[in-house]
Short mmCIF file of C-alpha atoms in Angstrom, two decimals:
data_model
loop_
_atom_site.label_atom_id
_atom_site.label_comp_id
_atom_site.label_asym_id
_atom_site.label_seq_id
_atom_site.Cartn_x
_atom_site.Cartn_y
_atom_site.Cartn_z
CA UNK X 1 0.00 0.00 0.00
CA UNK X 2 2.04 3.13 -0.55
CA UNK X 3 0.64 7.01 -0.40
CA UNK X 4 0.07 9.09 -3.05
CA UNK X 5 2.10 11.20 -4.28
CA UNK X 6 -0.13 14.40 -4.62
CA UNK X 7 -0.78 13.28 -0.89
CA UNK X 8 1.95 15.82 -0.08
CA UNK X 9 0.99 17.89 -2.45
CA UNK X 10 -2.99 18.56 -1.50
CA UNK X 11 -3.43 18.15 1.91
CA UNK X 12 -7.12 17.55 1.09
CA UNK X 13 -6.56 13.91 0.11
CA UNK X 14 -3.20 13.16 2.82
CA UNK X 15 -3.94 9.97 4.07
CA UNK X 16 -6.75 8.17 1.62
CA UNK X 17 -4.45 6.32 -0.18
CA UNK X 18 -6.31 4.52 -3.03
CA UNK X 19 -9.41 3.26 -0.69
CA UNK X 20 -12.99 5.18 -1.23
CA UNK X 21 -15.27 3.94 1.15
CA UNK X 22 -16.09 0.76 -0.83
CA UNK X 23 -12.90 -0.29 -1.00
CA UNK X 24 -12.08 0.60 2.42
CA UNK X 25 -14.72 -1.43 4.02
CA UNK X 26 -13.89 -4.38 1.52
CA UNK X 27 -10.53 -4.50 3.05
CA UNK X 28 -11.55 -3.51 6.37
CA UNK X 29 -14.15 -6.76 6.48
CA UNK X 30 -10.67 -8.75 4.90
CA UNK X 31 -8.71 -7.84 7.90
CA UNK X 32 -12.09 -9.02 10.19
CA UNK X 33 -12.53 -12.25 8.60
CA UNK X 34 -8.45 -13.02 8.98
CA UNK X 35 -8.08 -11.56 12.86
CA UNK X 36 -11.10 -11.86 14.59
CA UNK X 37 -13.76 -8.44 14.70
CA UNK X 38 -13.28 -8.30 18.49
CA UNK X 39 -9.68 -9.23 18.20
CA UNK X 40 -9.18 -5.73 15.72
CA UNK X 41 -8.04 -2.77 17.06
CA UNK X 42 -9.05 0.55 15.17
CA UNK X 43 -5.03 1.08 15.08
CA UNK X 44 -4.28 -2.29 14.01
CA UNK X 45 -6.79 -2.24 11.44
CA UNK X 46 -5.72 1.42 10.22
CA UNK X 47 -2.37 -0.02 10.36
CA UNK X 48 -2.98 -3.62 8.47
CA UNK X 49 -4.74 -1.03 5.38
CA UNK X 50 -1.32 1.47 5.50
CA UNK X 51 -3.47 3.65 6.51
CA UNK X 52 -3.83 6.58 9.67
CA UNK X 53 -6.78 6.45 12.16
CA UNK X 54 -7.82 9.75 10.67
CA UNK X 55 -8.12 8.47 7.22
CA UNK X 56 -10.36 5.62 8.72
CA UNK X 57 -12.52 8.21 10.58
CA UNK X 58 -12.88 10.10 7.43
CA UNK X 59 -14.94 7.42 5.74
CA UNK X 60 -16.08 5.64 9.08
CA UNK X 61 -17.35 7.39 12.22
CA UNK X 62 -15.99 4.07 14.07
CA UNK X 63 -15.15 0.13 13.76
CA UNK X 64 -18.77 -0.61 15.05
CA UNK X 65 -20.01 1.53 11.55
CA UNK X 66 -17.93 -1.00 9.54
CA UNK X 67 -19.13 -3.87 10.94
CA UNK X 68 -22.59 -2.63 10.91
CA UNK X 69 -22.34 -1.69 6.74
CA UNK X 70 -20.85 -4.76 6.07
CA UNK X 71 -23.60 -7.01 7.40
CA UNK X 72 -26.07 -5.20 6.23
CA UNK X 73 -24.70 -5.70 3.04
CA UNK X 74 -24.59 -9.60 3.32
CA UNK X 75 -28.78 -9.31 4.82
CA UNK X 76 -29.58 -7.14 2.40
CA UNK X 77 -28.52 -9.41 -0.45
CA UNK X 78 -30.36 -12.33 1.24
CA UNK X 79 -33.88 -10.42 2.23
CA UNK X 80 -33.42 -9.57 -1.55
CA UNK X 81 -33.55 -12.94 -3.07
CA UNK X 82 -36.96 -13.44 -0.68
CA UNK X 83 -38.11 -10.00 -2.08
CA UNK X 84 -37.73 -11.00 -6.11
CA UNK X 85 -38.86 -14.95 -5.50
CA UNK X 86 -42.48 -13.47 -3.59
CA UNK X 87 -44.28 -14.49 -6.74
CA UNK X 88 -43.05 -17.68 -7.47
CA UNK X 89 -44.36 -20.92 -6.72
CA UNK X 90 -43.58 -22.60 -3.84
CA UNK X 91 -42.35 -25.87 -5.59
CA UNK X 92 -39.69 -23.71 -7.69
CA UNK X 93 -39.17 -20.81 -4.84
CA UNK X 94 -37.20 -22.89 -2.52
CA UNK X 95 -34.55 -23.34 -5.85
CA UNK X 96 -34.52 -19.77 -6.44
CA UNK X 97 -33.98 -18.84 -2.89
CA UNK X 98 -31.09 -21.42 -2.72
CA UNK X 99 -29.55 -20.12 -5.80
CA UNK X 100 -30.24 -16.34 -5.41
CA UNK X 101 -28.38 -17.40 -1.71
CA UNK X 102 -25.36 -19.20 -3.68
CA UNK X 103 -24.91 -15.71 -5.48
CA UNK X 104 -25.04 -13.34 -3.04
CA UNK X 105 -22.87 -15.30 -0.82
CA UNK X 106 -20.12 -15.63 -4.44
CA UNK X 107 -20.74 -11.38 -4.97
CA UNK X 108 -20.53 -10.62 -1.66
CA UNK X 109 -17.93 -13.45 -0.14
CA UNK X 110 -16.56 -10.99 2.62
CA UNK X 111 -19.46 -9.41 3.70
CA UNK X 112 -21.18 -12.95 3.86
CA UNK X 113 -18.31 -14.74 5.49
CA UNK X 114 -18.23 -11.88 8.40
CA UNK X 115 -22.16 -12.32 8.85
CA UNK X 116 -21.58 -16.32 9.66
CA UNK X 117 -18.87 -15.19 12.14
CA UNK X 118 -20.78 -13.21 14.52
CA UNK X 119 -21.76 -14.37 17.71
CA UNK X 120 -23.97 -11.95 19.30
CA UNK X 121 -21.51 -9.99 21.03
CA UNK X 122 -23.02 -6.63 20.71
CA UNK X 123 -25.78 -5.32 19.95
CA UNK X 124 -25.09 -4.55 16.14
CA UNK X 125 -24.13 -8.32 16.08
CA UNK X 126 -27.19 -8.91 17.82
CA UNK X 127 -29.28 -7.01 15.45
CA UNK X 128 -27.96 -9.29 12.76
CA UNK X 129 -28.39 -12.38 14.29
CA UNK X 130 -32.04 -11.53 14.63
CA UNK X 131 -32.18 -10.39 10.90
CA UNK X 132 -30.69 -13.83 9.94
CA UNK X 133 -33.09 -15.72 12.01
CA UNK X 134 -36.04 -14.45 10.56
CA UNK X 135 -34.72 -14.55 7.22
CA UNK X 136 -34.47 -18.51 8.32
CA UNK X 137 -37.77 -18.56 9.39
CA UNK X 138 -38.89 -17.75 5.99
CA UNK X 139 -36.70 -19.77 4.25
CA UNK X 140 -38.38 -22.72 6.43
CA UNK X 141 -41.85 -21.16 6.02
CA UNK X 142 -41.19 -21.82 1.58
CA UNK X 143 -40.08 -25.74 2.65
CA UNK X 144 -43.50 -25.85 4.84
CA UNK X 145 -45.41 -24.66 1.94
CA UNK X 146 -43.53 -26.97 -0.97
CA UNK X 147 -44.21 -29.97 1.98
CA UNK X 148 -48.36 -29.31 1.41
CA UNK X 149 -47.89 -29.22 -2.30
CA UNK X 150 -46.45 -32.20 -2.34
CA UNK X 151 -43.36 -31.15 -4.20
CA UNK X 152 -40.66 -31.69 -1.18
CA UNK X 153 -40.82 -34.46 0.92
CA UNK X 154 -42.28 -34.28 3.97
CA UNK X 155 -40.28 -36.89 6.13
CA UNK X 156 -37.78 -34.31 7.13
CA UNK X 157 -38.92 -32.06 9.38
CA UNK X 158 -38.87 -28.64 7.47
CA UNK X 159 -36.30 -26.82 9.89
CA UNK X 160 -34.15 -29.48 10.29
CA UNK X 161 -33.91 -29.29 5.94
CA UNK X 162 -33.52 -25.39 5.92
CA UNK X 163 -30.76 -25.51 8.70
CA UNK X 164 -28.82 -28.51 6.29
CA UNK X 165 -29.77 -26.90 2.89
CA UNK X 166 -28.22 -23.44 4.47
CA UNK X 167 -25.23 -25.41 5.87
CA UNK X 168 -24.29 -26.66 2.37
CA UNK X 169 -24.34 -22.95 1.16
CA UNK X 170 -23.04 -21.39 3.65
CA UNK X 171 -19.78 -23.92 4.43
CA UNK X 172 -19.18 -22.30 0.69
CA UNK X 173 -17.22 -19.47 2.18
CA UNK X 174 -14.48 -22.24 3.67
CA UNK X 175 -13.65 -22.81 -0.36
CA UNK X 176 -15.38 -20.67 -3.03
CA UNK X 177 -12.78 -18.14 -4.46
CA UNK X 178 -13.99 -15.46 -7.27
CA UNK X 179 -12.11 -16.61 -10.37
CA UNK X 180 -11.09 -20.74 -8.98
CA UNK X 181 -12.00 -23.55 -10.71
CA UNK X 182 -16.26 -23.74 -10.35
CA UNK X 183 -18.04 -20.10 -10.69
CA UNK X 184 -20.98 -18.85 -9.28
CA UNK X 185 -23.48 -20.59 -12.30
CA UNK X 186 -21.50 -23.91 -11.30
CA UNK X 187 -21.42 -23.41 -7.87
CA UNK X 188 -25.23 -22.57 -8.21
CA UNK X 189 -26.26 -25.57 -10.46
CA UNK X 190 -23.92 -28.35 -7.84
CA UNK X 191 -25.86 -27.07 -4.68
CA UNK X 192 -29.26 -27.35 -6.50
CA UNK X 193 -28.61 -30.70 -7.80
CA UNK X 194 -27.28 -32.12 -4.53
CA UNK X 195 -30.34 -30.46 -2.60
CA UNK X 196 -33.31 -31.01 -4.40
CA UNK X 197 -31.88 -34.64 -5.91
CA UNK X 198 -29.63 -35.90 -4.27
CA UNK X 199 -26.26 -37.73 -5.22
CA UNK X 200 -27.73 -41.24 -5.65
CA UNK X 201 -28.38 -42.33 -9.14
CA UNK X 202 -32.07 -43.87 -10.11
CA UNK V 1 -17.05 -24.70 40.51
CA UNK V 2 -16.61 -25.68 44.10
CA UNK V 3 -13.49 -27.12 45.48
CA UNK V 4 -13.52 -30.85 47.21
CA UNK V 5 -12.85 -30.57 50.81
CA UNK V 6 -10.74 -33.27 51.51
CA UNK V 7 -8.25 -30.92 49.18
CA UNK V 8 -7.21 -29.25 52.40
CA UNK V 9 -6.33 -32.30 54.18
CA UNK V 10 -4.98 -34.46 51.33
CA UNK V 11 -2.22 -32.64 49.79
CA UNK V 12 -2.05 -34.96 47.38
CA UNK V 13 -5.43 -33.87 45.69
CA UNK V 14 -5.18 -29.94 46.24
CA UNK V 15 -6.00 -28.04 43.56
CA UNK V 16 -7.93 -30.84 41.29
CA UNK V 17 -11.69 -30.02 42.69
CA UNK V 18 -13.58 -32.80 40.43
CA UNK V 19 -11.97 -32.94 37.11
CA UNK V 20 -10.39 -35.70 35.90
CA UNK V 21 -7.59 -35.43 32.72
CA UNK V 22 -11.01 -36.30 30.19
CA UNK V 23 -13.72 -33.91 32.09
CA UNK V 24 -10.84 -31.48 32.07
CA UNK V 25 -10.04 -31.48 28.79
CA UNK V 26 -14.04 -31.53 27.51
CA UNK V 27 -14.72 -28.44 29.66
CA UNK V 28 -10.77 -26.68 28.38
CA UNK V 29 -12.20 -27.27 24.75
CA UNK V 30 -15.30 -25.81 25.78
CA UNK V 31 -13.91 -22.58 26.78
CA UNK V 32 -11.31 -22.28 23.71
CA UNK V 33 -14.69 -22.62 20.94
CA UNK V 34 -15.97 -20.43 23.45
CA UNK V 35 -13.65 -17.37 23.50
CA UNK V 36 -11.20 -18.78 20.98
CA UNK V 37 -8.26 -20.93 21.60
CA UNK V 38 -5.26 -17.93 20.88
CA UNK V 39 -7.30 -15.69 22.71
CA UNK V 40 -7.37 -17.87 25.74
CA UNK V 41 -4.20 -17.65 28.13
CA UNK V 42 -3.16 -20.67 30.17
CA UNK V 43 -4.26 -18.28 33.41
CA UNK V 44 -7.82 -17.28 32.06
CA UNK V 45 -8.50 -20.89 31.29
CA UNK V 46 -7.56 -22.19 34.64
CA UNK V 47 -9.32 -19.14 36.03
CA UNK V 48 -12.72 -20.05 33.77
CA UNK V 49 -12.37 -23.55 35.19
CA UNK V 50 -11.90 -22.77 39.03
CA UNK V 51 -8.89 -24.18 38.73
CA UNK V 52 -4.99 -23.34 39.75
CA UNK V 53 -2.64 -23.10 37.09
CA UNK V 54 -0.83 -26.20 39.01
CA UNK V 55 -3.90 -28.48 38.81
CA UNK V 56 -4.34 -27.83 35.31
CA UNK V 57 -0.43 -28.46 34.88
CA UNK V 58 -0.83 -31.55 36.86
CA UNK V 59 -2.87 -33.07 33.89
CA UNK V 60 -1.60 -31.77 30.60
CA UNK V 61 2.03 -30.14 30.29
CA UNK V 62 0.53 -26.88 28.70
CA UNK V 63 -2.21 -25.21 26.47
CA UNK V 64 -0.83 -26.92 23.45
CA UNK V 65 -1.30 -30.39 24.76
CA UNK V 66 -4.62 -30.09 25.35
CA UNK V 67 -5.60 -28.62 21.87
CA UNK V 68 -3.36 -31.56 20.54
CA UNK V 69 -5.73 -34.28 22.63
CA UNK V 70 -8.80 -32.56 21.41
CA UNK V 71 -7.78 -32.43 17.95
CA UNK V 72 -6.71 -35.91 17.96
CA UNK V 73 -10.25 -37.13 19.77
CA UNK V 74 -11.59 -35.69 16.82
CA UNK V 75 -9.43 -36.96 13.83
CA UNK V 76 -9.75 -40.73 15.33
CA UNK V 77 -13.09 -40.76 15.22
CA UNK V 78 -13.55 -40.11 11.91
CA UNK V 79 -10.40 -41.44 10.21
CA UNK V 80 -11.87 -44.57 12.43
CA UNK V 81 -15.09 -44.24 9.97
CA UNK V 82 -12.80 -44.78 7.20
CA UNK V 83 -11.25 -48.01 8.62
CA UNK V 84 -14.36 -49.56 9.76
CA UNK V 85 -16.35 -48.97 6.24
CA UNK V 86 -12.97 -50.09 4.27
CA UNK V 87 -14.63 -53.58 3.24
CA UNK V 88 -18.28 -52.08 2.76
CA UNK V 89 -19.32 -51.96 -1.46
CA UNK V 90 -18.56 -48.66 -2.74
CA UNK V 91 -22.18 -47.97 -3.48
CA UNK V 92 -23.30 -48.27 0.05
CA UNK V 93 -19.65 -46.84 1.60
CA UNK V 94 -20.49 -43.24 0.99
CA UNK V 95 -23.92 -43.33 2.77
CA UNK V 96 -22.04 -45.31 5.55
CA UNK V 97 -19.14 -42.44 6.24
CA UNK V 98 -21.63 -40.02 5.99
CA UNK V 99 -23.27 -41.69 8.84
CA UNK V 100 -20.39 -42.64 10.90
CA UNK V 101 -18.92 -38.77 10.57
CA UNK V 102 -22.35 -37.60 12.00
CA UNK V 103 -22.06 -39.92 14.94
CA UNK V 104 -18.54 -38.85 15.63
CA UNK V 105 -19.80 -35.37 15.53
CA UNK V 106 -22.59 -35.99 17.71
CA UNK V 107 -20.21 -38.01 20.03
CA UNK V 108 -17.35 -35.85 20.66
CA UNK V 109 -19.36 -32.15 19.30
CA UNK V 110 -16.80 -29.83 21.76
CA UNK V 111 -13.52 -31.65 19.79
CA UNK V 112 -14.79 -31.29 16.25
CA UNK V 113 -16.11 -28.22 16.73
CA UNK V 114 -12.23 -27.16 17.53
CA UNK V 115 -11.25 -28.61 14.67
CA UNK V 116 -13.53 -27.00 12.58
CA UNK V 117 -12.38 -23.58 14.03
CA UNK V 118 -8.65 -24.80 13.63
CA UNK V 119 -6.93 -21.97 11.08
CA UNK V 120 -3.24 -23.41 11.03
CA UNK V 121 -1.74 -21.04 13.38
CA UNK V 122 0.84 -23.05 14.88
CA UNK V 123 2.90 -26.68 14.06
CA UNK V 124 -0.38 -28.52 15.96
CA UNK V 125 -3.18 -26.90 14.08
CA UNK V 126 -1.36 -27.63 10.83
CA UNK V 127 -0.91 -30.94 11.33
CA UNK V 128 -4.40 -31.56 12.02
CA UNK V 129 -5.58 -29.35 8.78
CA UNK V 130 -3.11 -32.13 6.81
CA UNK V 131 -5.25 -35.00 8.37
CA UNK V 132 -8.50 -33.40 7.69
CA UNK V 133 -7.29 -32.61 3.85
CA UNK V 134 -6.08 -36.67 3.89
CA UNK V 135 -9.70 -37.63 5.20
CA UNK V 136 -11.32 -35.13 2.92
CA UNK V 137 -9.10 -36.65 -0.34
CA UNK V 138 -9.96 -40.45 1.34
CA UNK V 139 -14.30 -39.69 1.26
CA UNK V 140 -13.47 -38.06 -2.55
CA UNK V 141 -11.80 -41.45 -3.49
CA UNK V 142 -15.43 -42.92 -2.22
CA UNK V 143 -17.36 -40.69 -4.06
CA UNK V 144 -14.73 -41.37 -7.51
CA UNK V 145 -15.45 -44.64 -7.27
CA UNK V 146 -19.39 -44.82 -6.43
CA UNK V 147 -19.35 -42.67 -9.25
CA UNK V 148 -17.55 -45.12 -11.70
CA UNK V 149 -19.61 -47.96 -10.44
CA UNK V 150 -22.94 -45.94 -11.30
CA UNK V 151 -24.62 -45.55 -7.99
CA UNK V 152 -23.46 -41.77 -7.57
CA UNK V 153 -24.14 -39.19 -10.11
CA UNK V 154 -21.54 -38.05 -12.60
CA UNK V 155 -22.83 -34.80 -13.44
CA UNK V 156 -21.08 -33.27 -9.84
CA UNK V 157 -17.36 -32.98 -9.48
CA UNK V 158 -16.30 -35.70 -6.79
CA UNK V 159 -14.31 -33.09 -4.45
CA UNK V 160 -17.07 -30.41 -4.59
CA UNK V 161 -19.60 -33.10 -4.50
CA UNK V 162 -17.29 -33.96 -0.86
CA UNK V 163 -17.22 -30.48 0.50
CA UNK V 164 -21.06 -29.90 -0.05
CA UNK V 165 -21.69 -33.09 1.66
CA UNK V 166 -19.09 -32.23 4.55
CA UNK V 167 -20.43 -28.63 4.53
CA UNK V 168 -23.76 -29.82 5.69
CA UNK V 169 -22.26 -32.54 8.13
CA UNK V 170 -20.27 -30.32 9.53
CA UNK V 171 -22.67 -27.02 10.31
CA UNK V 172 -24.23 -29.36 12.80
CA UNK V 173 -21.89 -28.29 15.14
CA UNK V 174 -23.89 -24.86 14.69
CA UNK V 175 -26.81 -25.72 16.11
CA UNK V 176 -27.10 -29.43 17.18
CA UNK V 177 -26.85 -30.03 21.04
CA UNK V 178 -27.00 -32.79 22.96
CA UNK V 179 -30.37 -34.17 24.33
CA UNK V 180 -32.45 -31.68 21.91
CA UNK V 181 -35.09 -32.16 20.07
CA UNK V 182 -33.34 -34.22 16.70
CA UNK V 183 -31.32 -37.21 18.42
CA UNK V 184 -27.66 -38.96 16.09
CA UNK V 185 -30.03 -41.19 14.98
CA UNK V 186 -32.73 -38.70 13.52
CA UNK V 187 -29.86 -36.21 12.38
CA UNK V 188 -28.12 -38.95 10.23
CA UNK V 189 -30.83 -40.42 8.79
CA UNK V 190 -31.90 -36.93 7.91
CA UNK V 191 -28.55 -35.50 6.16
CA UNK V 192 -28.61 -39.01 4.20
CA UNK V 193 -32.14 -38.28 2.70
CA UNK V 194 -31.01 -34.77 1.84
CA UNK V 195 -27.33 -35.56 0.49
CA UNK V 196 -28.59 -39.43 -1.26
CA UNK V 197 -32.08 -38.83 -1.92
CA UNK V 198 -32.65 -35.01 -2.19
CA UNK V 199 -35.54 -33.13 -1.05
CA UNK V 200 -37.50 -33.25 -4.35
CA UNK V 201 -40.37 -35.86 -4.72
CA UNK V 202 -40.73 -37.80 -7.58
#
């Protein structure tokens, strides 16, 4: 990370080297998902970006405002995918719900991975926790509904399938790199078949 | 946490107030996927226990010992899935780890849930990363050949096929506990319907 040149120059920009907030809270949520939120000091984190506190504070009022962007981020892209799928059917809805998950988590991979990290231990992580839940709740509410159509079986008890269907996307973030060997339409097209077909040949 | 009384008068007992070296090391592993296992000193663990840092000395020689147990309770058990399910038909071996690795999970949840959490900060942690990637590379060699014999689908990579399957095994650590309401017995059965049979009907 090196400075600007014109940082010298026009005191204006001294200290934003290269990050607009964006960027900043990319790398910032980087620096989270390697070290620990909690374990992140605002000075090690300024420090980890080659950055000063005071270029932080210019795009952040505070670590807490990071954190809080970024998972809204990751719930926003997931109360989305429930949003656009409200029309559809609820024996294709629970496929568009697990793919429209598969994407956000691939478009938004730190953002996502820093949402399955927290553990309630304030009351921004709280928030989230509580946004995630009911965003479960749903999800289990479109498995309920594809149960009495008769399109998903019913001998798994429709929580118990949301809370294995989500831990097959979600354990994503472990491996899924932008740019690796499967991409998001791959990625996409491997969870649906394993969910809704299973790996056993007929 | 209450110390025994007879630790006054028997010298030989002070400072070990009801654990014994495997209820010790269940309860250290507790506190390390509580607050993390870097973050946790040798002093705040023995302090979260009720313990003295001698008593805790007197059963493992330090902090890394006891991650080393844990991780090695862990790696057993499943590389012990492996073993037992070496003679077992390919097509019915795959549904038969998958079972087995849920058992070990629900059997010893506080030492694979370490090892989940295990990042490869130090010698210990990587060694245990190298046996999970061996046992990982082992269940794709199942899959590979399942596949070649017909009874698994073709149409999903082996390896990704592997880390979907092990995503959902392993984000029962998440949420299953203990004497809830899903028991092994339901949870395997379940995550073999879902990962074999798929949630569509037919």
């Amino acid at each position: 990370m090196s400075q600007t040149v014109e940082g010298a120059a026009q005191p204006a920009k001294r200290g934003r080297p290269g990050y607009d907030r964006s960027g900043l809270l990319d790398a910032a949520v980087a620096v989270f998902n390697e070290s620990g939120y909690d374990a992140t000091s605002v000075s090690a984190l300024a420090a980890r970006l080659g950055l000063s506190k005071a270029a932080l504070y210019h795009h952040f009022s505070s670590k807490e405002e990071i954190l809080e962007t970024a998972l809204s981020e990751a719930l926003d892209g997931l109360e989305g995918v429930l949003v656009r799928t409200q029309s559809v059917v609820p024996s294709e809805r629970l496929a568009a719900v697990l793919e429209g998950a598969v994407r956000v988590l691939a478009a938004h991979l730190p953002a996502v991975t820093l949402l399955l990290r927290v553990r309630g231990n304030s009351e921004i992580e709280r928030r989230a926790l509580e946004r995630r839940r009911a965003f479960d709740q749903q999800v289990t509410g479109i498995v309920r509904a594809a149960q009495k159509e008769g399109t998903v079986r019913d001998d798994v008890d429709a929580s118990v399938a949301t809370r294995l269907l989500f831990g097959m996307v979600n354990s994503l973030v472990e491996w899924y790199r932008p740019g690796g060997a499967e991409d998001a339409d791959a990625l996409a097209r491997d969870v649906l078949t394993v969910a809704l077909d299973g790996l056993r040949t007929r």
